[in-house]
Short mmCIF file of C-alpha atoms in Angstrom, two decimals:
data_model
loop_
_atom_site.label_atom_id
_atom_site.label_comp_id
_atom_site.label_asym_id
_atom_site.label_seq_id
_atom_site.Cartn_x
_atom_site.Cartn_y
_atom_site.Cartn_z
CA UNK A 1 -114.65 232.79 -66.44
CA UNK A 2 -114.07 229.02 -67.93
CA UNK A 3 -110.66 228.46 -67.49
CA UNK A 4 -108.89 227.42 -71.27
CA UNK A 5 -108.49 224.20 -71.79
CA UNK A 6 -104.68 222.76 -73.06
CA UNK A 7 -104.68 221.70 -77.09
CA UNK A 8 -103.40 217.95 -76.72
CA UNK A 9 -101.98 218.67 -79.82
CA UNK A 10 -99.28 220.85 -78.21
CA UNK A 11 -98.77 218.53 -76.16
CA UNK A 12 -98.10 215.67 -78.96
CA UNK A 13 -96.02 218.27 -81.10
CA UNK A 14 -93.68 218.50 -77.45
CA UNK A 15 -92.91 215.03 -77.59
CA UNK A 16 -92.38 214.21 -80.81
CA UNK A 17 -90.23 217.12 -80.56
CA UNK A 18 -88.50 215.74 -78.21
CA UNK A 19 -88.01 212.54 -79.10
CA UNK A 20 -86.46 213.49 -82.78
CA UNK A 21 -83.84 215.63 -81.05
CA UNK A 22 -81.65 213.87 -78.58
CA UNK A 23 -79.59 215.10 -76.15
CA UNK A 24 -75.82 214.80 -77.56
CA UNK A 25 -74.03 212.00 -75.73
CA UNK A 26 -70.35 212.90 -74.81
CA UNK A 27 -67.43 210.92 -76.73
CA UNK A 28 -65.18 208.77 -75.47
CA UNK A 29 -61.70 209.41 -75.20
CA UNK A 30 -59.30 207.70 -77.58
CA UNK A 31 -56.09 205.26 -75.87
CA UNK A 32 -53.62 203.26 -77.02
CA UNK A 33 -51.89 201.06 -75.83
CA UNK A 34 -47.54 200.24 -76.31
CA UNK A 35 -48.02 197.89 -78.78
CA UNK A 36 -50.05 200.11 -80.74
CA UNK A 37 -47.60 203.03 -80.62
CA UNK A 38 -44.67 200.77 -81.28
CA UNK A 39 -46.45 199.23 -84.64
CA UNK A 40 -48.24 202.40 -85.49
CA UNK A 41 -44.73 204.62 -85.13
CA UNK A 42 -43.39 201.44 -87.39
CA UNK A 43 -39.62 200.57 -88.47
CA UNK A 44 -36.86 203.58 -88.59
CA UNK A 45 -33.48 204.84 -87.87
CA UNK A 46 -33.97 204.57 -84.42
CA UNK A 47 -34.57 201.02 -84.80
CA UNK A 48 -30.98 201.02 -86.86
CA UNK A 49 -29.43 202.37 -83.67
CA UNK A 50 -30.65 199.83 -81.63
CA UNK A 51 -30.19 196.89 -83.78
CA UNK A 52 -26.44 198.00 -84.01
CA UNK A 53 -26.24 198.75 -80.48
CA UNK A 54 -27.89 196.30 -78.95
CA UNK A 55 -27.14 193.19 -81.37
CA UNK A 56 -23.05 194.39 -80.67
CA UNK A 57 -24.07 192.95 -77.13
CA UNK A 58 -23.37 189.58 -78.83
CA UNK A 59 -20.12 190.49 -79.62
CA UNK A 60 -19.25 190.98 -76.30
CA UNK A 61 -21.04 187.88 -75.08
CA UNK A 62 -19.47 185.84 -78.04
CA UNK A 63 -15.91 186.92 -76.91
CA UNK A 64 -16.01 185.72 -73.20
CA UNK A 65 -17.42 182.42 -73.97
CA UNK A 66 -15.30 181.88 -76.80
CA UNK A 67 -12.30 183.20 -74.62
CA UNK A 68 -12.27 179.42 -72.64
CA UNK A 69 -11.87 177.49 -75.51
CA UNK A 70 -9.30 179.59 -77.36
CA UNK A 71 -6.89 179.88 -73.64
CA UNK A 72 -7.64 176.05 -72.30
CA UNK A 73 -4.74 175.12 -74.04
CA UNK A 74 -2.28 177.65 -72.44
CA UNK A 75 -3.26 177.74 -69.16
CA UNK A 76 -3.56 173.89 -69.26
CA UNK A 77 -0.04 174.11 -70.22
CA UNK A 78 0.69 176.77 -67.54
CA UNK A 79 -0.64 175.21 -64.58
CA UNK A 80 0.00 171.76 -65.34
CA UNK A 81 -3.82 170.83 -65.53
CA UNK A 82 -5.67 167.93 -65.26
CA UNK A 83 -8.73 167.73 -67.99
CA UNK A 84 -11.27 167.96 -65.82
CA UNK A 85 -9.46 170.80 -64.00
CA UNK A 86 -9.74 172.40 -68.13
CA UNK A 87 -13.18 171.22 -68.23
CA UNK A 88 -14.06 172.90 -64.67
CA UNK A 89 -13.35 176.16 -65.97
CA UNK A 90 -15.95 175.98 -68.51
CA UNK A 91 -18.39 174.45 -66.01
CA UNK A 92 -18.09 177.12 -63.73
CA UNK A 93 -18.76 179.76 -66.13
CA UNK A 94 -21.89 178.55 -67.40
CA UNK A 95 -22.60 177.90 -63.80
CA UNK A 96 -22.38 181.74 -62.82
CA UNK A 97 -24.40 182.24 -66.05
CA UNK A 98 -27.49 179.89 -64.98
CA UNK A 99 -27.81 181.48 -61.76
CA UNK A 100 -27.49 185.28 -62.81
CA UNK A 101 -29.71 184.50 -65.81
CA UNK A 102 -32.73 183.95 -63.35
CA UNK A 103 -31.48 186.07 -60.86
CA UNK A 104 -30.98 189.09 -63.65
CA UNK A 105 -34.29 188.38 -65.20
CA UNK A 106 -36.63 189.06 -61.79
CA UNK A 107 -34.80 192.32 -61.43
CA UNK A 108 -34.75 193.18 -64.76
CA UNK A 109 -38.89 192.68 -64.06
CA UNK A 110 -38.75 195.20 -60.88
CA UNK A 111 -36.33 197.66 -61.70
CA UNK A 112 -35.66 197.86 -65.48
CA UNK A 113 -34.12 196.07 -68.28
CA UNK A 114 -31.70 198.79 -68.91
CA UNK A 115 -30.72 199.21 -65.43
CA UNK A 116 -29.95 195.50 -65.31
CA UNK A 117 -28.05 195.37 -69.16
CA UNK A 118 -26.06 198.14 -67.95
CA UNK A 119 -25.03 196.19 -64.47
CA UNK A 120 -23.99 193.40 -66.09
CA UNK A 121 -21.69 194.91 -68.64
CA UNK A 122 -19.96 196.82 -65.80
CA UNK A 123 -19.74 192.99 -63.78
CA UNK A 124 -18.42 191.44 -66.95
CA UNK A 125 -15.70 194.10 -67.83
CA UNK A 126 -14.41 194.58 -64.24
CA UNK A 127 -14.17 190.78 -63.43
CA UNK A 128 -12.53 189.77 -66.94
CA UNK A 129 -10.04 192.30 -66.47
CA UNK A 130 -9.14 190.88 -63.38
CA UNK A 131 -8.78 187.54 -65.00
CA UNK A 132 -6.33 188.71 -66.51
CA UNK A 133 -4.05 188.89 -63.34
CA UNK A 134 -4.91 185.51 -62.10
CA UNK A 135 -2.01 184.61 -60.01
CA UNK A 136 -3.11 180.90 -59.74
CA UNK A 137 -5.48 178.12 -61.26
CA UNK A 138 -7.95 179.00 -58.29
CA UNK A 139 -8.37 182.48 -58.88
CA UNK A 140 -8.50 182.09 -62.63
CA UNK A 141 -12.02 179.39 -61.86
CA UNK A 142 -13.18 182.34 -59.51
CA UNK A 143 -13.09 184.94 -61.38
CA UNK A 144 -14.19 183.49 -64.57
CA UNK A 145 -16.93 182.34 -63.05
CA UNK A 146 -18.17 185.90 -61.89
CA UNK A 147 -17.88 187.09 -65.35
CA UNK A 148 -20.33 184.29 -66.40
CA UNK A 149 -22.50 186.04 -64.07
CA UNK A 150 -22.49 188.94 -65.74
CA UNK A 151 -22.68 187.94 -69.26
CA UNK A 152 -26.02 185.87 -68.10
CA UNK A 153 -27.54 189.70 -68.19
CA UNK A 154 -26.46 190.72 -71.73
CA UNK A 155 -29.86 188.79 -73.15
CA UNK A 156 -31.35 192.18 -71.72
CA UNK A 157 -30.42 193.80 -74.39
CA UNK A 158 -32.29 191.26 -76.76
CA UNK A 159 -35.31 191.79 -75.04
CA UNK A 160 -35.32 195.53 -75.26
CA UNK A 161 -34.88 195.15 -78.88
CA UNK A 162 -37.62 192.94 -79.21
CA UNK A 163 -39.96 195.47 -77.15
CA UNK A 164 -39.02 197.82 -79.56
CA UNK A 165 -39.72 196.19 -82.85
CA UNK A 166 -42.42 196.33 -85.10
CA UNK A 167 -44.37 192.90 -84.87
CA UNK A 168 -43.52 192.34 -89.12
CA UNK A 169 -40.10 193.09 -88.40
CA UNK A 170 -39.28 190.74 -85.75
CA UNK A 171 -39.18 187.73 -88.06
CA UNK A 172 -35.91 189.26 -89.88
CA UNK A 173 -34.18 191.71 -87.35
CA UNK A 174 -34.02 188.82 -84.88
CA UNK A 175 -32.46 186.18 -86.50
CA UNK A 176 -30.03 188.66 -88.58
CA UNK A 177 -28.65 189.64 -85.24
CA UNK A 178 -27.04 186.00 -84.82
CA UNK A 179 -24.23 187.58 -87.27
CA UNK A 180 -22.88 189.86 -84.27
CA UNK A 181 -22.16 186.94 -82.14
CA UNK A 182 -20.51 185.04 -85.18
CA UNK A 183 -18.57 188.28 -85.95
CA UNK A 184 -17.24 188.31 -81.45
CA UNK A 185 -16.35 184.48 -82.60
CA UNK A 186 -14.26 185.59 -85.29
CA UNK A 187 -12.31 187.97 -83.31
CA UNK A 188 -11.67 186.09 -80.47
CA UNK A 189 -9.90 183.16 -82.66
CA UNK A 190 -8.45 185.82 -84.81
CA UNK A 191 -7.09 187.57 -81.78
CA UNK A 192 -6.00 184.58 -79.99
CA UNK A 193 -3.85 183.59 -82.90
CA UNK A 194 -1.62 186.19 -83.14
CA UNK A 195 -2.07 187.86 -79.97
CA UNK A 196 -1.42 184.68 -77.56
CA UNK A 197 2.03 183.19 -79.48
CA UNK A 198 3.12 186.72 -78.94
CA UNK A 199 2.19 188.47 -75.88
CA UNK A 200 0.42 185.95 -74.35
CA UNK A 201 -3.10 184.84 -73.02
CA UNK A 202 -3.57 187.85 -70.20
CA UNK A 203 -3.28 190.49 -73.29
CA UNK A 204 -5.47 188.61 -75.04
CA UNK A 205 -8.35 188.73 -72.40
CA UNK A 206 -7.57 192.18 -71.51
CA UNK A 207 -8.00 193.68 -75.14
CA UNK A 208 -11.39 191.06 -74.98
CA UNK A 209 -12.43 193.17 -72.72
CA UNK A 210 -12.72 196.37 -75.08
CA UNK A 211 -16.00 195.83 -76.73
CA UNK A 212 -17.39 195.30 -73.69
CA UNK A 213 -16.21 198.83 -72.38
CA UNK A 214 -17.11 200.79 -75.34
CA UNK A 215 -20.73 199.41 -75.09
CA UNK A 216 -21.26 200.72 -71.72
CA UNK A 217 -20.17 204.39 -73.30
CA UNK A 218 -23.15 203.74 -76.49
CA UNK A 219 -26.49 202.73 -73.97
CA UNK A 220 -26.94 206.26 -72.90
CA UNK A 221 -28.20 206.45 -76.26
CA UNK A 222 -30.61 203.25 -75.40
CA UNK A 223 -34.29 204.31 -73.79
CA UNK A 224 -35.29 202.29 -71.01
CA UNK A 225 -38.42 199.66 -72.49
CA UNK A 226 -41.51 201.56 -72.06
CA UNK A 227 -43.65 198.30 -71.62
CA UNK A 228 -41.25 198.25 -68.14
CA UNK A 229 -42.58 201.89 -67.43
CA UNK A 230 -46.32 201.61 -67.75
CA UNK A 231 -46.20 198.58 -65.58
CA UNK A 232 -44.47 200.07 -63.31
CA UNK A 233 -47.17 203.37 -62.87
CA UNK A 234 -44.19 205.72 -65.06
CA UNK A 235 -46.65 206.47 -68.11
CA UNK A 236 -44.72 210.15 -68.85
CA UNK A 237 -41.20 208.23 -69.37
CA UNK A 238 -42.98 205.51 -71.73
CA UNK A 239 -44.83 208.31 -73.65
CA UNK A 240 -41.64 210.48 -73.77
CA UNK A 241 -39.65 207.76 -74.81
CA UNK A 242 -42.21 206.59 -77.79
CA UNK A 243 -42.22 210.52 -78.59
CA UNK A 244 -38.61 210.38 -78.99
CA UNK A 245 -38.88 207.11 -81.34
CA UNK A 246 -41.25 208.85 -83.15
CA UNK A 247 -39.15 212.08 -83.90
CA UNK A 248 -36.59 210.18 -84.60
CA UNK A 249 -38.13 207.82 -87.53
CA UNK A 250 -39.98 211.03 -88.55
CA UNK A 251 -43.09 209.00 -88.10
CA UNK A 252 -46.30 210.30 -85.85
CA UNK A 253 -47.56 208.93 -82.30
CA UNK A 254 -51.38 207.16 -82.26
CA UNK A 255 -53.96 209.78 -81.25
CA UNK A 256 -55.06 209.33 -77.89
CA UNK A 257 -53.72 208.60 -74.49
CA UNK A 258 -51.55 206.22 -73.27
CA UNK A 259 -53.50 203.76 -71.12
CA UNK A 260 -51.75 200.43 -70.14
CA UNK A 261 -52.73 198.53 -66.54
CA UNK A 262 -49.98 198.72 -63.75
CA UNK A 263 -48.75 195.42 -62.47
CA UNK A 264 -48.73 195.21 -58.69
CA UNK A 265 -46.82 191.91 -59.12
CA UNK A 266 -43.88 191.74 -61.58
CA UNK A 267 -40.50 189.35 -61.97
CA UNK A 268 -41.93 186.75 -59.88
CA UNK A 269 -40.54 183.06 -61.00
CA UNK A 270 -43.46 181.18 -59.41
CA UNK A 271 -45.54 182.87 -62.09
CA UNK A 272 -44.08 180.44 -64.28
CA UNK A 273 -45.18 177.57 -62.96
CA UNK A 274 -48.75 178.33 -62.85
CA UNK A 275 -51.04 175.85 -64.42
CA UNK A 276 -51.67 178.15 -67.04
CA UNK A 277 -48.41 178.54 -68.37
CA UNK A 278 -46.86 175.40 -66.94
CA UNK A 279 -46.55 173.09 -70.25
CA UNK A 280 -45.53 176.05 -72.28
CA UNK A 281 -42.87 176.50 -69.63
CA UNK A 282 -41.95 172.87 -69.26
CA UNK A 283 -41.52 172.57 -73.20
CA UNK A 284 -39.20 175.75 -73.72
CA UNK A 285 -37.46 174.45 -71.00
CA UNK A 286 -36.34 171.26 -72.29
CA UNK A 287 -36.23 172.39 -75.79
CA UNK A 288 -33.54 175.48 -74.80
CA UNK A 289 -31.98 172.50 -72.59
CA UNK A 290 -31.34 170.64 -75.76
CA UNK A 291 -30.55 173.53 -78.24
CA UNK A 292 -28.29 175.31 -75.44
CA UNK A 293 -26.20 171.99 -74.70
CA UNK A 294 -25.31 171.35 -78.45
CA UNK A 295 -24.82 174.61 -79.34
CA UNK A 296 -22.51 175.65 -76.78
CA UNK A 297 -21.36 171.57 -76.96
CA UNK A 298 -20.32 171.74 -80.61
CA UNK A 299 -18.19 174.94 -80.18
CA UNK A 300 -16.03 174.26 -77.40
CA UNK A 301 -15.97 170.67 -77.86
CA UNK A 302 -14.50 171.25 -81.19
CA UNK A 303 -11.69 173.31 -79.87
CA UNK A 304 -10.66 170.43 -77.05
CA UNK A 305 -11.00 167.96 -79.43
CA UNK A 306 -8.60 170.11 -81.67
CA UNK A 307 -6.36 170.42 -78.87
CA UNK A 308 -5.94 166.77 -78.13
CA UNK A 309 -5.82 165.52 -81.70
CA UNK A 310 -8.93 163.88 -81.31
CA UNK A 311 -10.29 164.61 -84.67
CA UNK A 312 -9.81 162.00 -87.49
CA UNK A 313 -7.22 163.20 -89.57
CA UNK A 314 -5.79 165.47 -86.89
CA UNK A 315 -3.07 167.90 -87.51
CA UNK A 316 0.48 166.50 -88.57
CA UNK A 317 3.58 165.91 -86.28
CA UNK A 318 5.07 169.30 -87.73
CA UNK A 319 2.24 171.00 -86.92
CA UNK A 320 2.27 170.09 -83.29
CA UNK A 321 3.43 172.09 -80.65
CA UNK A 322 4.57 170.64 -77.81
CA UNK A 323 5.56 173.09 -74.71
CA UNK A 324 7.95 173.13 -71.38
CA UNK A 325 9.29 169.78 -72.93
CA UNK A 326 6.18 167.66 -72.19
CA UNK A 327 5.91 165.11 -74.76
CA UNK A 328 2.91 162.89 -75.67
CA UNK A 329 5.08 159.99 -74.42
CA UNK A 330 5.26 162.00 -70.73
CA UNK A 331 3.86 160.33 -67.52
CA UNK A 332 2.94 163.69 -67.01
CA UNK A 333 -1.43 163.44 -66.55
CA UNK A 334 -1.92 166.31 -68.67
CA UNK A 335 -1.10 166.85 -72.45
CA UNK A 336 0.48 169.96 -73.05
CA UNK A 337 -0.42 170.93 -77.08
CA UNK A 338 -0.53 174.47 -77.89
CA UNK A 339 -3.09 175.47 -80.99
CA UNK A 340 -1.55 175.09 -84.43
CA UNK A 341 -2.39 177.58 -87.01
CA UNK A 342 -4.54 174.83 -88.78
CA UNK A 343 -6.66 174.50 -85.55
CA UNK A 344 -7.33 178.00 -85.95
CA UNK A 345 -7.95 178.11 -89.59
CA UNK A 346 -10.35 175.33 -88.70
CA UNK A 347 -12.59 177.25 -85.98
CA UNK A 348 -12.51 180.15 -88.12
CA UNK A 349 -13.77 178.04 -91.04
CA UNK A 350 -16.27 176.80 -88.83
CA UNK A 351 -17.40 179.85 -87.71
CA UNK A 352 -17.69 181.53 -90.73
CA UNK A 353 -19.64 178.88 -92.26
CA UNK A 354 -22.28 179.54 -89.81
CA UNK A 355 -23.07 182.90 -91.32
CA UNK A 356 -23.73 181.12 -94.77
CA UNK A 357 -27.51 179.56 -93.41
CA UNK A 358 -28.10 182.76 -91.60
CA UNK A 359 -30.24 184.09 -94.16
CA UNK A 360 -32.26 180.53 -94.87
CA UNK A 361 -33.14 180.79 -91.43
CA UNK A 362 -34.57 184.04 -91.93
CA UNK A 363 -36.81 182.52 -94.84
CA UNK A 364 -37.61 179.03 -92.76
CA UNK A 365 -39.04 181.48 -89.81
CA UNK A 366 -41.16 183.92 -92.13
CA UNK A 367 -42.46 180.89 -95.02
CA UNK A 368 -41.80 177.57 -93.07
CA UNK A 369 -42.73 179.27 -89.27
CA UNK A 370 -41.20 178.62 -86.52
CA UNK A 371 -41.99 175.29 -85.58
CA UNK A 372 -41.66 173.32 -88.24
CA UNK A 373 -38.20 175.30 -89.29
CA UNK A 374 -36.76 174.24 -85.28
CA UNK A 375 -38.01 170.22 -85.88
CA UNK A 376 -35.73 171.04 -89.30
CA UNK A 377 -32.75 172.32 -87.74
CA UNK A 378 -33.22 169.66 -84.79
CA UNK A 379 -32.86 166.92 -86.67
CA UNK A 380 -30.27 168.28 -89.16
CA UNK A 381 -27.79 168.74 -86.33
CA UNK A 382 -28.23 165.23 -84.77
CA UNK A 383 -27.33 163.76 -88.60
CA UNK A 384 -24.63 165.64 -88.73
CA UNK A 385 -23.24 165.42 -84.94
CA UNK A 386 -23.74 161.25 -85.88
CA UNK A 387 -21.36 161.80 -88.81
CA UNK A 388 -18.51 162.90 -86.80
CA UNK A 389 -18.08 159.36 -85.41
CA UNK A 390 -16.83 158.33 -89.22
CA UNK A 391 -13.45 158.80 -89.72
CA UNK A 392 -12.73 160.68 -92.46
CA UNK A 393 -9.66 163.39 -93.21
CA UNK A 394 -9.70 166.91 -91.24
CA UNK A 395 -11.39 168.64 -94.19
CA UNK A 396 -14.40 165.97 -94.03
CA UNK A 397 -14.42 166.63 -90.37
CA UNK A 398 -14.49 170.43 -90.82
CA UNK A 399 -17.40 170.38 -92.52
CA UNK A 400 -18.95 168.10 -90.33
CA UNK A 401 -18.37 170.52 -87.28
CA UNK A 402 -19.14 173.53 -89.81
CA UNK A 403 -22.82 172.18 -90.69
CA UNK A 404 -23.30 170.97 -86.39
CA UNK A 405 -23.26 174.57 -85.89
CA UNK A 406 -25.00 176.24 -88.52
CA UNK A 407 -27.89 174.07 -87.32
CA UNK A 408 -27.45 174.80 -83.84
CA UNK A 409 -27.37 178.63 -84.86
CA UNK A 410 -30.83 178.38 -86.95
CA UNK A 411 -32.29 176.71 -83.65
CA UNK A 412 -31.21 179.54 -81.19
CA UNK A 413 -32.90 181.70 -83.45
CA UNK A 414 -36.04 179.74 -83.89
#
């Protein structure tokens, strides 16, 4: 019997078939990254929290480096000190704070910002305290010095903000957080004008130390940065911690998993100096050289010069207040002036008036950017630090000094 023979047309109808029904391919599963999360969550009241939390860091910071300018005077006075035994004070401190600044940042890259931010405030409180009992000149350099250390690891606290913040946000938040560290400035002169013709300079850095203390108490409520726990391998804290965000700004999480790559290598300072970000290092170097040494120049400059009635139309002879019967006319080699309450009025004035281009620095940042606003403020504040060498009455002066700064504030920001 013939065997049948196969219709080709089957065989066509198979393939074509085939061919118009393919074989589902599976889909791939959605990630997201920090970034995303952090700009897809957006801006909310945990964001309020941290601004006040973390931008009251500045107070803090503000108070201890104010606290040499407003106390030179005394302990001058006290210790019968040369000026640049007054001036080495001031050196040391921002000595302490160079080193610990680089020294805080690696291990803030290894084993976590808040770890570090929370180190630091403990090192800044315990050592200023201590100042406080200095029983001699030495010990006062010493310890002052070690709480420059610490307050080198407050800018932690910036940087966890900025983690945090919505990329749209950043523009605004950031510079507006400038007014905490105006507000520790306030306080400090406030304090030390009542507080050191009273009870004297220890008090004064003792109840200094406050804010300091109460901080530590408020960063429980502070997540560690969740870019520092994906790169470190920890992706459950990171996504519980954008969770909590989340919840808390009553806003929803990106669908999809977390995926972010682990660094093997992290904090290391030769990184740096690799040729591919060595002239972007080299140039924020020299440009936070320049905007770090006026800056902090103008504001405790301005209190020495107070001090020794270098300013053109310094304080009258009423007004001066001369101690343990040194007189300007002593061969004694230091010059022993106590603050008058017009020195005070005029670093408060000062102070305040750097609040008042707070928010055009806001608008230079977000309309002008951030380049051409900085070349602005740069060469703003070397007009007006010319000016000073014209002699003109303490009111012309004051506004001199008051303008120096508000430029030198717009450029820390930029």
């Amino acid at each position: 019997m013939a065997a049948k023979r196969t219709e080709p047309v089957t065989i066509i109808s198979l393939r074509e078939l085939s061919l118009g029904t393919p074989e589902p391919q599976p889909k791939e599963p959605k990630t997201f990254t920090v970034e995303d999360a952090v700009e897809t969550i957006g801006f909310g009241r945990f964001h309020v929290a941290l601004f006040l939390i973390m931008g009251s860091t500045g107070v803090a910071e503000a108070m201890e480096i104010m606290l040499i300018a407003v106390v030179s005077p005394v302990i001058r006075c006290e210790w019968q000190l040369e000026n640049w035994q007054v001036a080495l004070v001031t050196t040391m401190v921002f000595f302490g704070y160079m080193v610990f600044s680089i020294l805080f940042g690696v291990l803030a890259d290894r084993y976590g910002r808040w770890k570090i931010l929370l180190i630091s405030f403990l090192w800044g409180a315990y050592f200023s305290l201590l100042t406080s009992f200095s029983p001699s000149y030495i010990w006062f350099v010493f310890l002052r010095t070690m709480v420059g250390c610490g307050v080198s690891g407050h800018a932690q606290g910036l940087i966890i903000k900025t983690e945090f913040l919505p990329t749209k946000y950043r523009g605004y938040i950031l510079p507006l957080s400038q007014v905490f560290w105006l507000a520790g400035s306030l306080l400090i002169i406030g304090l030390a004008s009542v507080v050191i013709p009273t009870i004297g300079w220890r008090w004064l850095i003792r109840i200094a130390s406050i804010p300091g203390i109460i901080l530590i108490m408020a960063f429980k409520f502070i997540p560690e940065s969740a870019r520092f726990n994906v790169s470190t391998g920890n992706t459950q804290a990171a996504l519980a911690t954008l969770e909590r965000i989340a919840k808390m700004n009553r806003s929803v999480m990106p669908e999809g998993r977390l995926v972010e790559p682990i660094l093997e290598k992290r904090g290391r300072f030769a990184d740096l100096l690799d040729a591919k970000y060595l002239r972007t290092t080299l140039q924020i170097w020299v440009i936070w050289l320049g905007i770090s040494f006026a800056y902090y120049g103008v504001i405790l400059a301005s209190a020495e010069l107070l001090e020794r009635d270098l300013v053109c139309g310094s304080r009258s002879e009423s007004e001066a207040v001369e101690t343990a019967g040194v007189s300007e006319e002593s061969q004694s080699p230091c010059r022993c002036h106590m603050f008058a309450p017009s020195d005070y009025r005029t670093m408060i004035i000062s102070t305040i008036g750097e609040i008042a281009l707070n928010p055009l620095n806001i608008l230079g940042i977000n309309f002008l950017g951030r380049r051409l606003s900085l070349s602005i403020t740069m060469g703003c504040t070397a007009l007006f630090f010319l000016l000073l060498n014209i002699c003109t009455s303490r009111g012309g002066d004051r506004g001199v000094l008051i303008r120096g700064a508000e430029q030198d504030t717009l450029e820390e920001q930029d």
